[in-house]
Amino acid sequence: AAELEYESVLCVKPDVNVYRIPPRTSNRGYRASDWKLDHPDWTGRLRVTSKGKTAFIKLEDKVSGELFAQAPIDQYPGIAVETVADSSRYFVIRIQDGTGRSAFIGIGFTDRGDAFDFNVSLQDHFKWVKQETEISKESQEADTRPKLDLGFKEGQTIKLNIGNMTSKKGGAAKPRVSGSGGLSLLPPPPGGKTAVPPIPPPSSTAIANHVTPPPVQKSSNASSADILLDLDAPAAASKAPVSATTDLWGDFSTASSAVPNQAPQQSNWVQF
């Protein structure tokens, strides 16, 4: 697994000063004022890299890139990297070689922003390491927990109740009445009555134009014998024509009498 891990660069600073520091005689911490800040022992380039969960501080030559020293860091803050008590631009790191020997040296940056970037890069890396550790721990705990069996048992069924699929009492849904124009109209509510449009009253003009024929008055002197004689008599000699005042057809007789007499013509049609 270590061979498959790749090395990533977290931070690069082109100017860094390296100092030899005196051994610490008390627990009060390191102080940069005890160093010879005007005369650094070495000057070069600093690179912060990571490989897996381990970070490395590498001091390299500016031109050739040759490695001068490196400090592996397993946790931060920790003994591998410490800040000084009197400045934020200087740090004490523990360098190691391949044989297991180690030493403490001081490093410092001319620009305060470079020191801030160096500090933040280490903090971000170990914050990521902490998150990865918590995630892997939770996954291991989840694997050891008994798994829930959410499958159906033999013969177990479920019932889904979806609204508007069936009507009440299990009956089929009522069909919708289609009106004109292809629009779907709802049927009238149950128990409702359809209102019949009222019949408009006849207007006074229609009443005035309606003519009722007057009843035909019969002579009171006519006897039952005359009625029988009238039935036996031919239609031409039955009765005298009714006066114009009581006959509805009087206008037509008057119009025909006004025409002058003409000679009778021979015709196959019977004249009525």
mmCIF file of C-alpha atoms in Angstrom:
data_model
loop_
_atom_site.group_PDB
_atom_site.id
_atom_site.type_symbol
_atom_site.label_atom_id
_atom_site.label_comp_id
_atom_site.label_asym_id
_atom_site.label_seq_id
_atom_site.Cartn_x
_atom_site.Cartn_y
_atom_site.Cartn_z
ATOM 1 C CA ALA A 1 0.000 0.000 0.000
ATOM 2 C CA ALA A 2 2.893 2.356 0.729
ATOM 3 C CA GLU A 3 4.313 1.793 -2.759
ATOM 4 C CA LEU A 4 1.023 2.751 -4.383
ATOM 5 C CA GLU A 5 0.844 6.077 -2.511
ATOM 6 C CA TYR A 6 2.040 9.124 -4.419
ATOM 7 C CA GLU A 7 3.748 12.259 -3.127
ATOM 8 C CA SER A 8 1.919 15.562 -3.403
ATOM 9 C CA VAL A 9 3.304 19.068 -2.891
ATOM 10 C CA LEU A 10 1.522 21.160 -0.271
ATOM 11 C CA CYS A 11 3.628 24.309 -0.154
ATOM 12 C CA VAL A 12 6.798 25.762 -1.772
ATOM 13 C CA LYS A 13 8.756 28.756 -0.445
ATOM 14 C CA PRO A 14 11.873 29.899 -2.356
ATOM 15 C CA ASP A 15 13.628 31.635 0.575
ATOM 16 C CA VAL A 16 14.200 30.089 3.972
ATOM 17 C CA ASN A 17 17.021 30.543 6.493
ATOM 18 C CA VAL A 18 18.423 27.734 8.628
ATOM 19 C CA TYR A 19 20.030 28.290 12.047
ATOM 20 C CA ARG A 20 21.918 26.163 14.508
ATOM 21 C CA ILE A 21 20.168 26.512 17.818
ATOM 22 C CA PRO A 22 21.566 25.929 21.324
ATOM 23 C CA PRO A 23 20.114 23.069 23.321
ATOM 24 C CA ARG A 24 17.072 23.920 25.380
ATOM 25 C CA THR A 25 17.877 24.099 29.072
ATOM 26 C CA SER A 26 14.325 24.621 30.427
ATOM 27 C CA ASN A 27 10.720 24.013 29.506
ATOM 28 C CA ARG A 28 9.995 27.677 28.769
ATOM 29 C CA GLY A 29 10.223 27.051 25.014
ATOM 30 C CA TYR A 30 12.491 28.252 22.225
ATOM 31 C CA ARG A 31 13.229 31.925 21.619
ATOM 32 C CA ALA A 32 14.420 33.238 18.254
ATOM 33 C CA SER A 33 16.261 36.094 19.946
ATOM 34 C CA ASP A 34 18.825 33.544 21.189
ATOM 35 C CA TRP A 35 19.829 32.714 17.619
ATOM 36 C CA LYS A 36 22.155 34.617 15.366
ATOM 37 C CA LEU A 37 19.408 35.900 13.076
ATOM 38 C CA ASP A 38 21.728 38.156 11.053
ATOM 39 C CA HIS A 39 24.026 35.237 10.142
ATOM 40 C CA PRO A 40 22.022 32.185 9.023
ATOM 41 C CA ASP A 41 23.962 28.915 8.670
ATOM 42 C CA TRP A 42 22.277 27.933 5.426
ATOM 43 C CA THR A 43 19.841 29.514 2.909
ATOM 44 C CA GLY A 44 17.774 27.632 0.370
ATOM 45 C CA ARG A 45 14.290 26.525 -0.712
ATOM 46 C CA LEU A 46 11.609 24.874 1.415
ATOM 47 C CA ARG A 47 9.028 22.352 0.139
ATOM 48 C CA VAL A 48 6.224 20.753 2.138
ATOM 49 C CA THR A 49 5.056 17.451 0.671
ATOM 50 C CA SER A 50 2.805 14.623 1.794
ATOM 51 C CA LYS A 51 2.807 10.903 1.135
ATOM 52 C CA GLY A 52 -0.145 9.140 2.617
ATOM 53 C CA LYS A 53 -0.754 10.470 6.107
ATOM 54 C CA THR A 54 2.838 11.659 6.656
ATOM 55 C CA ALA A 55 4.057 15.161 5.760
ATOM 56 C CA PHE A 56 7.664 16.057 4.967
ATOM 57 C CA ILE A 57 9.548 19.350 5.291
ATOM 58 C CA LYS A 58 12.326 19.304 2.697
ATOM 59 C CA LEU A 59 15.179 21.831 2.579
ATOM 60 C CA GLU A 60 16.672 21.913 -0.946
ATOM 61 C CA ASP A 61 19.257 23.880 -2.870
ATOM 62 C CA LYS A 62 17.780 26.759 -4.877
ATOM 63 C CA VAL A 63 19.704 25.978 -8.072
ATOM 64 C CA SER A 64 20.344 22.238 -8.196
ATOM 65 C CA GLY A 65 17.417 21.088 -6.015
ATOM 66 C CA GLU A 66 19.744 18.856 -4.004
ATOM 67 C CA LEU A 67 18.263 17.740 -0.692
ATOM 68 C CA PHE A 68 19.959 19.343 2.295
ATOM 69 C CA ALA A 69 17.736 17.896 5.099
ATOM 70 C CA GLN A 70 14.174 16.709 5.619
ATOM 71 C CA ALA A 71 11.898 16.386 8.605
ATOM 72 C CA PRO A 72 9.084 13.781 8.588
ATOM 73 C CA ILE A 73 5.974 14.900 10.499
ATOM 74 C CA ASP A 74 3.449 12.459 11.902
ATOM 75 C CA GLN A 75 1.266 15.004 13.709
ATOM 76 C CA TYR A 76 0.936 18.747 14.005
ATOM 77 C CA PRO A 77 1.330 20.501 16.347
ATOM 78 C CA GLY A 78 3.851 18.135 17.861
ATOM 79 C CA ILE A 79 7.508 17.602 18.657
ATOM 80 C CA ALA A 80 8.491 17.488 14.974
ATOM 81 C CA VAL A 81 7.504 21.163 14.407
ATOM 82 C CA GLU A 82 7.348 23.777 17.180
ATOM 83 C CA THR A 83 6.813 27.506 17.169
ATOM 84 C CA VAL A 84 9.041 29.931 19.071
ATOM 85 C CA ALA A 85 7.763 32.069 21.913
ATOM 86 C CA ASP A 86 8.815 35.496 20.615
ATOM 87 C CA SER A 87 8.030 35.461 16.868
ATOM 88 C CA SER A 88 5.613 33.987 14.325
ATOM 89 C CA ARG A 89 8.208 33.834 11.507
ATOM 90 C CA TYR A 90 10.501 31.237 13.112
ATOM 91 C CA PHE A 91 10.060 27.520 13.844
ATOM 92 C CA VAL A 92 12.053 24.624 15.286
ATOM 93 C CA ILE A 93 11.961 21.391 13.261
ATOM 94 C CA ARG A 94 13.395 17.932 13.887
ATOM 95 C CA ILE A 95 15.369 16.647 10.917
ATOM 96 C CA GLN A 96 16.234 12.952 10.416
ATOM 97 C CA ASP A 97 18.491 11.010 8.123
ATOM 98 C CA GLY A 98 18.044 7.497 6.848
ATOM 99 C CA THR A 99 20.113 5.957 9.660
ATOM 100 C CA GLY A 100 17.739 7.064 12.452
ATOM 101 C CA ARG A 101 19.775 10.034 13.697
ATOM 102 C CA SER A 102 17.902 13.273 14.385
ATOM 103 C CA ALA A 103 18.705 16.900 15.263
ATOM 104 C CA PHE A 104 16.798 20.107 15.990
ATOM 105 C CA ILE A 105 17.392 23.172 13.821
ATOM 106 C CA GLY A 106 15.707 26.524 13.498
ATOM 107 C CA ILE A 107 14.169 27.883 10.284
ATOM 108 C CA GLY A 108 12.880 31.373 9.581
ATOM 109 C CA PHE A 109 11.156 33.328 6.806
ATOM 110 C CA THR A 110 11.838 36.894 5.814
ATOM 111 C CA ASP A 111 8.198 37.502 4.865
ATOM 112 C CA ARG A 112 5.508 36.954 7.484
ATOM 113 C CA GLY A 113 3.066 35.738 4.764
ATOM 114 C CA ASP A 114 5.428 32.864 3.895
ATOM 115 C CA ALA A 115 5.399 31.746 7.502
ATOM 116 C CA PHE A 116 1.598 31.876 7.545
ATOM 117 C CA ASP A 117 1.342 29.715 4.388
ATOM 118 C CA PHE A 118 3.776 27.180 5.848
ATOM 119 C CA ASN A 119 1.704 26.883 9.026
ATOM 120 C CA VAL A 120 -1.656 26.603 7.202
ATOM 121 C CA SER A 121 -0.429 23.903 4.809
ATOM 122 C CA LEU A 122 0.513 21.667 7.737
ATOM 123 C CA GLN A 123 -2.789 22.346 9.539
ATOM 124 C CA ASP A 124 -4.867 21.488 6.439
ATOM 125 C CA HIS A 125 -3.016 18.240 5.835
ATOM 126 C CA PHE A 126 -3.479 16.897 9.348
ATOM 127 C CA LYS A 127 -7.104 18.035 9.404
ATOM 128 C CA TRP A 128 -7.642 15.823 6.368
ATOM 129 C CA VAL A 129 -5.800 12.984 8.121
ATOM 130 C CA LYS A 130 -8.142 13.296 11.111
ATOM 131 C CA GLN A 131 -11.238 13.151 8.908
ATOM 132 C CA GLU A 132 -9.965 10.111 7.047
ATOM 133 C CA THR A 133 -9.273 8.349 10.333
ATOM 134 C CA GLU A 134 -12.800 9.033 11.607
ATOM 135 C CA ILE A 135 -14.394 7.839 8.353
ATOM 136 C CA SER A 136 -12.419 4.591 8.331
ATOM 137 C CA LYS A 137 -13.283 4.007 11.984
ATOM 138 C CA GLU A 138 -17.008 4.502 11.320
ATOM 139 C CA SER A 139 -16.895 2.127 8.362
ATOM 140 C CA GLN A 140 -15.238 -0.551 10.473
ATOM 141 C CA GLU A 141 -17.857 -0.136 13.194
ATOM 142 C CA ALA A 142 -20.612 -0.399 10.587
ATOM 143 C CA ASP A 143 -19.161 -3.663 9.313
ATOM 144 C CA THR A 144 -19.146 -5.181 12.792
ATOM 145 C CA ARG A 145 -22.759 -4.214 13.548
ATOM 146 C CA PRO A 146 -25.497 -6.754 12.759
ATOM 147 C CA LYS A 147 -27.129 -5.955 9.463
ATOM 148 C CA LEU A 148 -30.847 -5.309 9.341
ATOM 149 C CA ASP A 149 -32.883 -7.747 7.297
ATOM 150 C CA LEU A 150 -35.410 -5.610 5.434
ATOM 151 C CA GLY A 151 -36.542 -8.336 3.027
ATOM 152 C CA PHE A 152 -40.017 -9.863 2.981
ATOM 153 C CA LYS A 153 -40.590 -12.975 4.974
ATOM 154 C CA GLU A 154 -42.203 -15.976 3.363
ATOM 155 C CA GLY A 155 -45.903 -15.306 2.858
ATOM 156 C CA GLN A 156 -45.642 -11.675 3.947
ATOM 157 C CA THR A 157 -47.526 -9.155 1.807
ATOM 158 C CA ILE A 158 -48.095 -5.441 1.850
ATOM 159 C CA LYS A 159 -51.124 -3.374 0.862
ATOM 160 C CA LEU A 160 -50.832 -0.064 -0.933
ATOM 161 C CA ASN A 161 -53.691 2.426 -0.646
ATOM 162 C CA ILE A 162 -53.482 4.882 -3.512
ATOM 163 C CA GLY A 163 -56.059 7.663 -3.523
ATOM 164 C CA ASN A 164 -58.589 8.188 -6.347
ATOM 165 C CA MET A 165 -58.017 4.698 -7.734
ATOM 166 C CA THR A 166 -61.379 3.206 -6.643
ATOM 167 C CA SER A 167 -64.602 4.782 -5.473
ATOM 168 C CA LYS A 168 -66.266 4.195 -2.126
ATOM 169 C CA LYS A 169 -67.586 0.722 -1.265
ATOM 170 C CA GLY A 170 -65.439 -0.801 -3.995
ATOM 171 C CA GLY A 171 -67.673 0.460 -6.840
ATOM 172 C CA ALA A 172 -66.370 1.634 -10.156
ATOM 173 C CA ALA A 173 -65.723 5.275 -10.668
ATOM 174 C CA LYS A 174 -68.559 7.235 -12.276
ATOM 175 C CA PRO A 175 -67.916 8.161 -15.904
ATOM 176 C CA ARG A 176 -67.714 11.780 -16.787
ATOM 177 C CA VAL A 177 -70.270 13.312 -19.111
ATOM 178 C CA SER A 178 -68.748 14.734 -22.273
ATOM 179 C CA GLY A 179 -70.275 18.007 -23.362
ATOM 180 C CA SER A 180 -70.082 19.819 -26.658
ATOM 181 C CA GLY A 181 -66.650 20.750 -27.898
ATOM 182 C CA GLY A 182 -65.001 17.678 -26.429
ATOM 183 C CA LEU A 183 -64.994 19.143 -22.890
ATOM 184 C CA SER A 184 -65.524 16.783 -20.017
ATOM 185 C CA LEU A 185 -68.378 17.924 -17.767
ATOM 186 C CA LEU A 186 -69.052 16.642 -14.306
ATOM 187 C CA PRO A 187 -72.514 15.101 -13.618
ATOM 188 C CA PRO A 188 -74.901 17.065 -11.373
ATOM 189 C CA PRO A 189 -74.566 16.408 -7.653
ATOM 190 C CA PRO A 190 -76.791 13.677 -6.205
ATOM 191 C CA GLY A 191 -80.194 14.873 -4.981
ATOM 192 C CA GLY A 192 -80.060 18.013 -7.087
ATOM 193 C CA LYS A 193 -82.898 19.090 -9.364
ATOM 194 C CA THR A 194 -82.486 20.458 -12.845
ATOM 195 C CA ALA A 195 -84.146 23.832 -13.111
ATOM 196 C CA VAL A 196 -86.719 24.063 -15.939
ATOM 197 C CA PRO A 197 -86.559 27.410 -17.761
ATOM 198 C CA PRO A 198 -89.828 29.404 -17.154
ATOM 199 C CA ILE A 199 -92.229 29.851 -20.062
ATOM 200 C CA PRO A 200 -92.457 33.535 -20.954
ATOM 201 C CA PRO A 201 -96.011 34.966 -20.764
ATOM 202 C CA PRO A 202 -97.665 35.799 -24.085
ATOM 203 C CA SER A 203 -97.169 39.361 -25.124
ATOM 204 C CA SER A 204 -100.013 41.804 -25.581
ATOM 205 C CA THR A 205 -99.235 42.145 -29.299
ATOM 206 C CA ALA A 206 -99.728 38.434 -29.913
ATOM 207 C CA ILE A 207 -103.051 38.548 -28.040
ATOM 208 C CA ALA A 208 -104.248 41.482 -30.126
ATOM 209 C CA ASN A 209 -103.352 39.800 -33.446
ATOM 210 C CA HIS A 210 -105.186 36.608 -32.543
ATOM 211 C CA VAL A 211 -108.741 36.695 -34.023
ATOM 212 C CA THR A 212 -111.365 34.361 -32.694
ATOM 213 C CA PRO A 213 -114.188 33.689 -35.160
ATOM 214 C CA PRO A 214 -117.605 34.659 -33.767
ATOM 215 C CA PRO A 215 -119.968 31.838 -33.011
ATOM 216 C CA VAL A 216 -122.673 31.127 -35.579
ATOM 217 C CA GLN A 217 -126.051 32.028 -34.205
ATOM 218 C CA LYS A 218 -128.935 29.743 -35.022
ATOM 219 C CA SER A 219 -132.418 30.958 -35.414
ATOM 220 C CA SER A 220 -134.618 30.221 -32.491
ATOM 221 C CA ASN A 221 -137.597 29.659 -34.800
ATOM 222 C CA ALA A 222 -135.987 26.694 -36.514
ATOM 223 C CA SER A 223 -137.640 23.470 -35.610
ATOM 224 C CA SER A 224 -136.316 19.998 -35.527
ATOM 225 C CA ALA A 225 -138.215 19.237 -38.712
ATOM 226 C CA ASP A 226 -136.401 21.984 -40.564
ATOM 227 C CA ILE A 227 -133.111 20.472 -39.481
ATOM 228 C CA LEU A 228 -134.096 17.138 -40.928
ATOM 229 C CA LEU A 229 -135.258 18.797 -44.152
ATOM 230 C CA ASP A 230 -131.980 20.568 -44.450
ATOM 231 C CA LEU A 231 -130.115 17.245 -44.311
ATOM 232 C CA ASP A 232 -132.232 15.802 -47.140
ATOM 233 C CA ALA A 233 -132.105 18.866 -49.360
ATOM 234 C CA PRO A 234 -129.280 19.304 -51.791
ATOM 235 C CA ALA A 235 -126.375 21.495 -50.809
ATOM 236 C CA ALA A 236 -127.254 24.252 -53.297
ATOM 237 C CA ALA A 237 -130.798 24.840 -51.939
ATOM 238 C CA SER A 238 -130.206 24.179 -48.267
ATOM 239 C CA LYS A 239 -130.181 27.666 -46.863
ATOM 240 C CA ALA A 240 -129.821 31.210 -47.907
ATOM 241 C CA PRO A 241 -126.360 32.677 -47.540
ATOM 242 C CA VAL A 242 -125.592 34.161 -44.174
ATOM 243 C CA SER A 243 -125.401 37.894 -43.921
ATOM 244 C CA ALA A 244 -122.055 39.545 -44.331
ATOM 245 C CA THR A 245 -121.994 40.581 -40.757
ATOM 246 C CA THR A 246 -121.996 37.039 -39.439
ATOM 247 C CA ASP A 247 -120.301 35.182 -42.316
ATOM 248 C CA LEU A 248 -116.505 34.992 -42.165
ATOM 249 C CA TRP A 249 -116.381 34.209 -45.852
ATOM 250 C CA GLY A 250 -118.442 37.226 -46.897
ATOM 251 C CA ASP A 251 -115.415 39.139 -48.125
ATOM 252 C CA PHE A 252 -114.656 36.437 -50.640
ATOM 253 C CA SER A 253 -118.302 36.475 -51.952
ATOM 254 C CA THR A 254 -118.227 40.234 -52.285
ATOM 255 C CA ALA A 255 -114.997 40.119 -54.238
ATOM 256 C CA SER A 256 -116.400 37.550 -56.654
ATOM 257 C CA SER A 257 -119.635 39.533 -57.253
ATOM 258 C CA ALA A 258 -117.634 42.613 -58.213
ATOM 259 C CA VAL A 259 -116.187 40.879 -61.262
ATOM 260 C CA PRO A 260 -118.276 41.657 -64.482
ATOM 261 C CA ASN A 261 -120.239 38.831 -66.019
ATOM 262 C CA GLN A 262 -118.462 37.076 -68.776
ATOM 263 C CA ALA A 263 -119.694 34.554 -71.253
ATOM 264 C CA PRO A 264 -119.503 31.032 -70.000
ATOM 265 C CA GLN A 265 -116.673 29.068 -71.457
ATOM 266 C CA GLN A 266 -116.602 25.456 -72.229
ATOM 267 C CA SER A 267 -114.280 23.685 -69.890
ATOM 268 C CA ASN A 268 -113.711 20.212 -68.726
ATOM 269 C CA TRP A 269 -113.402 21.490 -65.175
ATOM 270 C CA VAL A 270 -116.491 21.598 -62.997
ATOM 271 C CA GLN A 271 -117.213 25.072 -61.707
ATOM 272 C CA PHE A 272 -117.671 25.302 -57.973
#
